[in-house]
Amino acid sequence: MNILEQKDLINCITELVVNEMAAHGIGIETKRSLVPVSISARHLHLNKEDLEVLFGSNHGLTKVKNISQPGQFAAEEKVTLVGPKGEIKNVRVLGPLRKETQVEISTTDARALGIKPVIRESANLKETPGLTLVGPKGILTLDKGCIVAERHIHMTPIDGLNYDVTDGERVSVKIKGHRGGIMDNVVVRIREDYTLDMHIDVDEANAFGISNGDMVEIVR
């Protein structure tokens, strides 16, 4: 199933859910605009094979704490990122394991490492730069997979209705405060197992003076 088919399926399921709720007299919340923010520090996701190269055969991730999205967690495992110009130590692995290894850094990190910052949605790794990962048991050189994650908002289908947005839509977000402003090109991601949350990186948070848990407003 391609991306367009997935989005059509999500919208179809959402419509069916709304109609079923209406048939049972269950109302939908009034339109909302405020969204909580979580700041994503540099991190990486590993597949099973790469985890074992870095941490040893049959190694499993050790959960430290849950993070904002259901089923995802910060792990105890950390690696060193090595680029052409520098390295960054103690970069945390997030779980669970994925099908493809992905490293998420900020533009500032990319420059420190000496690689070109490429802004992408998660899992879109074609023609992205690689780098070297150093773990306690091994070294792994990636030929791709390092991205600056596109800022995005996680929502459930019901959230999408309440905020009047669709999966894949790009919106603008207003930030209040002394360094506030408008953040454009924020991607909306809608899935049943998501929790309402906007994700930005450290560079973006510092530029706008945002802290974890702050509320921002979708203004289109």
Short mmCIF file of C-alpha atoms in Angstrom, two decimals:
data_model
loop_
_atom_site.label_atom_id
_atom_site.label_comp_id
_atom_site.label_asym_id
_atom_site.label_seq_id
_atom_site.Cartn_x
_atom_site.Cartn_y
_atom_site.Cartn_z
CA MET A 1 0.00 0.00 0.00
CA ASN A 2 1.48 3.37 -1.04
CA ILE A 3 1.28 6.62 0.95
CA LEU A 4 -1.74 7.97 -0.94
CA GLU A 5 -3.66 4.74 -0.40
CA GLN A 6 -2.78 4.84 3.32
CA LYS A 7 -4.07 8.40 3.65
CA ASP A 8 -7.31 7.52 1.81
CA LEU A 9 -7.75 4.55 4.14
CA ILE A 10 -7.20 6.72 7.25
CA ASN A 11 -9.74 9.28 6.04
CA CYS A 12 -12.25 6.52 5.23
CA ILE A 13 -11.84 4.93 8.67
CA THR A 14 -12.20 8.32 10.34
CA GLU A 15 -15.47 8.99 8.50
CA LEU A 16 -16.81 5.55 9.48
CA VAL A 17 -15.89 6.14 13.14
CA VAL A 18 -17.60 9.54 13.18
CA ASN A 19 -20.75 8.17 11.56
CA GLU A 20 -20.87 5.29 14.02
CA MET A 21 -20.44 7.67 16.97
CA ALA A 22 -23.20 9.90 15.66
CA ALA A 23 -25.50 6.90 15.26
CA HIS A 24 -25.00 6.12 18.95
CA GLY A 25 -25.43 9.70 20.08
CA ILE A 26 -21.76 10.22 20.89
CA GLY A 27 -20.66 13.78 20.13
CA ILE A 28 -17.37 15.03 18.77
CA GLU A 29 -15.54 17.78 20.66
CA THR A 30 -15.72 21.30 19.32
CA LYS A 31 -12.93 22.50 17.06
CA ARG A 32 -9.65 23.07 18.86
CA SER A 33 -6.38 24.76 17.98
CA LEU A 34 -3.94 24.38 20.91
CA VAL A 35 -1.36 21.56 20.84
CA PRO A 36 1.28 20.54 23.45
CA VAL A 37 4.94 20.44 22.44
CA SER A 38 7.68 17.87 23.03
CA ILE A 39 11.30 18.69 22.22
CA SER A 40 13.25 15.86 20.60
CA ALA A 41 16.94 15.71 21.47
CA ARG A 42 19.30 13.91 19.09
CA HIS A 43 18.64 10.15 19.07
CA LEU A 44 18.56 7.08 16.88
CA HIS A 45 16.41 4.08 16.06
CA LEU A 46 18.06 0.73 15.30
CA ASN A 47 17.07 -2.43 13.52
CA LYS A 48 17.90 -5.78 15.12
CA GLU A 49 20.97 -6.50 13.00
CA ASP A 50 22.58 -3.11 13.67
CA LEU A 51 21.77 -3.34 17.39
CA GLU A 52 23.69 -6.61 17.60
CA VAL A 53 26.68 -5.17 15.71
CA LEU A 54 26.91 -2.28 18.17
CA PHE A 55 25.96 -4.03 21.42
CA GLY A 56 26.61 -7.73 20.89
CA SER A 57 24.80 -10.84 19.76
CA ASN A 58 21.24 -11.33 21.09
CA HIS A 59 21.34 -7.97 22.86
CA GLY A 60 17.95 -6.39 23.64
CA LEU A 61 17.14 -2.79 24.42
CA THR A 62 16.85 -1.86 28.10
CA LYS A 63 13.94 0.51 28.74
CA VAL A 64 14.67 3.59 30.88
CA LYS A 65 11.36 5.41 30.50
CA ASN A 66 8.37 5.77 28.22
CA ILE A 67 8.22 8.79 25.93
CA SER A 68 5.30 10.76 24.54
CA GLN A 69 4.02 8.35 21.88
CA PRO A 70 2.43 5.04 23.02
CA GLY A 71 4.77 2.04 22.90
CA GLN A 72 7.91 4.13 22.39
CA PHE A 73 10.64 4.47 25.00
CA ALA A 74 14.08 5.83 25.78
CA ALA A 75 16.59 3.01 26.14
CA GLU A 76 19.69 2.75 28.29
CA GLU A 77 21.85 2.07 25.25
CA LYS A 78 23.90 4.93 23.80
CA VAL A 79 26.32 5.30 20.90
CA THR A 80 28.85 7.78 19.54
CA LEU A 81 28.12 9.45 16.19
CA VAL A 82 31.21 10.03 14.05
CA GLY A 83 31.25 12.26 10.98
CA PRO A 84 33.94 13.67 8.69
CA LYS A 85 34.65 16.63 10.99
CA GLY A 86 33.71 15.56 14.50
CA GLU A 87 31.87 13.24 16.84
CA ILE A 88 28.98 13.39 19.31
CA LYS A 89 29.02 11.01 22.26
CA ASN A 90 26.23 9.50 24.36
CA VAL A 91 23.46 9.62 21.76
CA ARG A 92 20.52 7.64 23.09
CA VAL A 93 18.75 4.81 21.32
CA LEU A 94 14.94 4.88 21.29
CA GLY A 95 12.83 1.75 21.18
CA PRO A 96 11.23 -0.39 19.99
CA LEU A 97 13.44 -1.72 17.21
CA ARG A 98 12.59 -0.68 13.67
CA LYS A 99 12.98 -2.22 10.22
CA GLU A 100 15.58 0.38 9.24
CA THR A 101 18.15 2.26 11.28
CA GLN A 102 17.57 6.01 11.44
CA VAL A 103 19.59 8.77 13.14
CA GLU A 104 17.82 12.03 14.02
CA ILE A 105 19.91 15.11 14.73
CA SER A 106 19.61 18.90 14.55
CA THR A 107 21.09 21.17 11.90
CA THR A 108 23.66 22.31 14.47
CA ASP A 109 24.64 18.67 15.09
CA ALA A 110 24.99 18.03 11.36
CA ARG A 111 27.41 20.91 10.99
CA ALA A 112 29.44 19.75 13.98
CA LEU A 113 29.70 16.28 12.44
CA GLY A 114 30.54 17.67 9.01
CA ILE A 115 27.56 16.24 7.11
CA LYS A 116 24.89 17.97 5.06
CA PRO A 117 21.67 18.51 7.06
CA VAL A 118 18.78 16.91 5.16
CA ILE A 119 15.27 17.64 6.45
CA ARG A 120 12.97 14.64 6.04
CA GLU A 121 9.92 12.94 7.45
CA SER A 122 10.68 9.84 9.49
CA ALA A 123 11.42 6.71 7.41
CA ASN A 124 12.07 8.73 4.23
CA LEU A 125 15.78 7.92 4.05
CA LYS A 126 16.46 7.90 0.31
CA GLU A 127 19.50 10.02 -0.59
CA THR A 128 20.23 10.96 3.02
CA PRO A 129 23.77 11.16 4.40
CA GLY A 130 25.38 8.36 6.36
CA LEU A 131 27.83 8.37 9.24
CA THR A 132 29.60 6.00 11.61
CA LEU A 133 28.09 4.62 14.83
CA VAL A 134 30.38 3.43 17.60
CA GLY A 135 28.97 1.12 20.26
CA PRO A 136 30.54 -0.80 23.13
CA LYS A 137 30.85 -3.99 21.06
CA GLY A 138 31.31 -2.80 17.50
CA ILE A 139 31.43 -0.10 14.86
CA LEU A 140 28.88 0.39 12.11
CA THR A 141 29.19 2.65 9.06
CA LEU A 142 25.89 3.70 7.51
CA ASP A 143 25.68 4.82 3.89
CA LYS A 144 22.37 6.60 4.58
CA GLY A 145 19.85 7.21 7.35
CA CYS A 146 20.83 10.47 9.04
CA ILE A 147 18.09 13.13 8.99
CA VAL A 148 16.97 16.38 10.53
CA ALA A 149 13.37 15.39 11.32
CA GLU A 150 10.62 17.53 9.85
CA ARG A 151 8.60 19.19 12.57
CA HIS A 152 5.30 17.43 12.91
CA ILE A 153 2.15 16.94 14.98
CA HIS A 154 0.93 13.50 16.05
CA MET A 155 -2.87 13.10 16.17
CA THR A 156 -5.54 10.43 16.36
CA PRO A 157 -8.29 10.42 13.71
CA ILE A 158 -10.66 12.03 16.23
CA ASP A 159 -8.06 14.74 16.92
CA GLY A 160 -7.90 15.33 13.18
CA LEU A 161 -11.62 16.04 13.14
CA ASN A 162 -11.44 18.27 16.21
CA TYR A 163 -8.61 20.30 14.67
CA ASP A 164 -10.07 20.13 11.14
CA VAL A 165 -6.90 18.72 9.56
CA THR A 166 -6.05 15.64 7.50
CA ASP A 167 -3.15 13.23 7.48
CA GLY A 168 -0.18 14.67 5.60
CA GLU A 169 -1.53 18.22 5.66
CA ARG A 170 0.96 21.01 6.37
CA VAL A 171 -0.12 23.72 8.78
CA SER A 172 1.32 26.82 10.42
CA VAL A 173 1.71 27.08 14.17
CA LYS A 174 1.80 30.24 16.29
CA ILE A 175 4.14 30.46 19.27
CA LYS A 176 3.60 33.10 21.94
CA GLY A 177 6.24 34.66 24.14
CA HIS A 178 9.20 37.02 23.91
CA ARG A 179 10.76 35.03 21.04
CA GLY A 180 7.46 33.85 19.58
CA GLY A 181 6.45 33.77 15.94
CA ILE A 182 4.97 31.58 13.23
CA MET A 183 6.35 28.14 12.40
CA ASP A 184 5.34 27.06 8.89
CA ASN A 185 5.39 23.65 7.16
CA VAL A 186 4.40 21.57 10.17
CA VAL A 187 3.33 18.10 8.98
CA VAL A 188 0.22 16.52 10.48
CA ARG A 189 0.48 12.76 11.11
CA ILE A 190 -2.72 10.92 11.93
CA ARG A 191 -2.89 7.37 13.25
CA GLU A 192 -5.07 5.49 15.72
CA ASP A 193 -2.18 4.71 18.07
CA TYR A 194 -0.82 8.27 18.31
CA THR A 195 -1.15 10.73 21.18
CA LEU A 196 -1.66 14.44 20.50
CA ASP A 197 1.79 16.05 20.52
CA MET A 198 3.92 18.35 18.37
CA HIS A 199 7.56 17.33 17.93
CA ILE A 200 10.33 19.84 17.23
CA ASP A 201 14.09 19.61 17.64
CA VAL A 202 16.39 21.50 20.00
CA ASP A 203 17.37 24.12 17.42
CA GLU A 204 13.73 24.99 16.78
CA ALA A 205 12.89 25.09 20.48
CA ASN A 206 15.79 27.43 21.23
CA ALA A 207 14.96 29.73 18.31
CA PHE A 208 11.39 30.24 19.54
CA GLY A 209 12.01 30.00 23.29
CA ILE A 210 9.86 26.86 23.63
CA SER A 211 9.94 24.44 26.59
CA ASN A 212 8.54 20.92 26.90
CA GLY A 213 4.82 21.05 27.59
CA ASP A 214 4.26 24.52 26.15
CA MET A 215 1.08 24.98 24.15
CA VAL A 216 1.17 26.28 20.58
CA GLU A 217 -1.70 27.21 18.29
CA ILE A 218 -2.54 25.87 14.84
CA VAL A 219 -3.39 28.93 12.75
CA ARG A 220 -3.13 27.46 9.23
#
